[in-house]
Coordinates of C-alpha atoms in Angstrom, one line a residue:
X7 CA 12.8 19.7 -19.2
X8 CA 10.4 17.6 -21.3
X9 CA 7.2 19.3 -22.0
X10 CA 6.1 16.9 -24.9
X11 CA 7.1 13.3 -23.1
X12 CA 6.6 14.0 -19.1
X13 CA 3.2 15.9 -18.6
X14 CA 1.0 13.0 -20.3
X15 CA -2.4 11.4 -19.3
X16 CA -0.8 8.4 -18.8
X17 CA 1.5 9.3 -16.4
X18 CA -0.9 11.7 -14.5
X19 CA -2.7 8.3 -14.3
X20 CA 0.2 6.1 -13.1
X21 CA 1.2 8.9 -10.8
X22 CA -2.5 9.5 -9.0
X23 CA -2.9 5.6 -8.9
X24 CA 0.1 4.8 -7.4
X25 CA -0.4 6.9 -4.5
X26 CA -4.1 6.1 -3.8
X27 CA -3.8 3.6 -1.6
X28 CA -0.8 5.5 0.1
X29 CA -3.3 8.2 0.5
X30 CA -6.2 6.3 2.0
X31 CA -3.8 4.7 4.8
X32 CA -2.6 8.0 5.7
X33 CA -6.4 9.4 5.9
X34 CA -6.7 6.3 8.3
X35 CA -3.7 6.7 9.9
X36 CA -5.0 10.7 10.8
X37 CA -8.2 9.4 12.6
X38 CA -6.6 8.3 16.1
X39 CA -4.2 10.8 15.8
X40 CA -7.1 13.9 15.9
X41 CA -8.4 12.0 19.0
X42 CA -5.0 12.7 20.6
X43 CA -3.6 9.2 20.3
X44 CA -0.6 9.0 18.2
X45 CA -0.5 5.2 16.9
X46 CA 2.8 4.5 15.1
X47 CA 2.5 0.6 14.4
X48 CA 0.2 2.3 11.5
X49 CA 3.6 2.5 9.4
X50 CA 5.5 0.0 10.6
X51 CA 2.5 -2.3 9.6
X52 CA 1.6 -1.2 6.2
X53 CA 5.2 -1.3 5.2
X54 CA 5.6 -5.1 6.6
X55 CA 2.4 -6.5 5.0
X56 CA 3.4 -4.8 1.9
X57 CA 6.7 -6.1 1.8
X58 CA 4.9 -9.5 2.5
X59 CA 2.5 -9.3 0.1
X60 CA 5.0 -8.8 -3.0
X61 CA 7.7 -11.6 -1.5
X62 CA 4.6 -13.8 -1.7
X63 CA 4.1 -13.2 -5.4
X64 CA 7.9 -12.7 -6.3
X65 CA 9.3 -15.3 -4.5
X66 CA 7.0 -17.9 -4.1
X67 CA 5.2 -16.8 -7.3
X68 CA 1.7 -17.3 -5.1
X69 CA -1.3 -16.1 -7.2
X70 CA -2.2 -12.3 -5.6
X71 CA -5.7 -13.6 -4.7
X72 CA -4.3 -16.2 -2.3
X73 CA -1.4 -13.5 -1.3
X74 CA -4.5 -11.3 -0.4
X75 CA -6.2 -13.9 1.9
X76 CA -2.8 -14.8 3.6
X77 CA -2.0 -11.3 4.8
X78 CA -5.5 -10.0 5.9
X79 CA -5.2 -13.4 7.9
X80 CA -1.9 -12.3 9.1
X81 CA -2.5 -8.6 9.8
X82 CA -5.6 -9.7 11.8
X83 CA -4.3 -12.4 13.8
X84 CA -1.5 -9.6 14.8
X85 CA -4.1 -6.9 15.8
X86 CA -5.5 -9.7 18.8

């Protein structure tokens, strides 16, 4: 409906980086299930450490360096 404000670069851009790192869990997410083993923690836990990751910053206003150090800390403790 907008030919001249939608189809842009830019939001090409915003649209293919958005979804990159959606992309690449899903490609990660497809290696145990072609060796028969259907894993759905996959989702649960990308959705939870996401949702960690931005209360940490929007809440707590904790610098995203340090936000990325606490949940690789927490996503690996959970995976022992």
């Amino acid at each position: 409906m907008l030919p001249n404000t939608f189809p842009t670069m830019l939001n090409l851009r915003s649209i293919l980086g958005d979804k990159a790192i959606i992309a690449i869990l899903s490609l990660a997410a497809m290696i145990p299930m072609m060796a028969g083993r259907i894993d759905l923690t996959v989702g649960y836990g990308i959705v939870l450490w996401h949702i960690l990751a931005i209360a940490l910053q929007t809440q707590l206003g904790i610098d995203w360096r340090i936000v990325i150090v606490i949940v690789l800390l927490a996503g690996a403790s959970s995976a022992c």
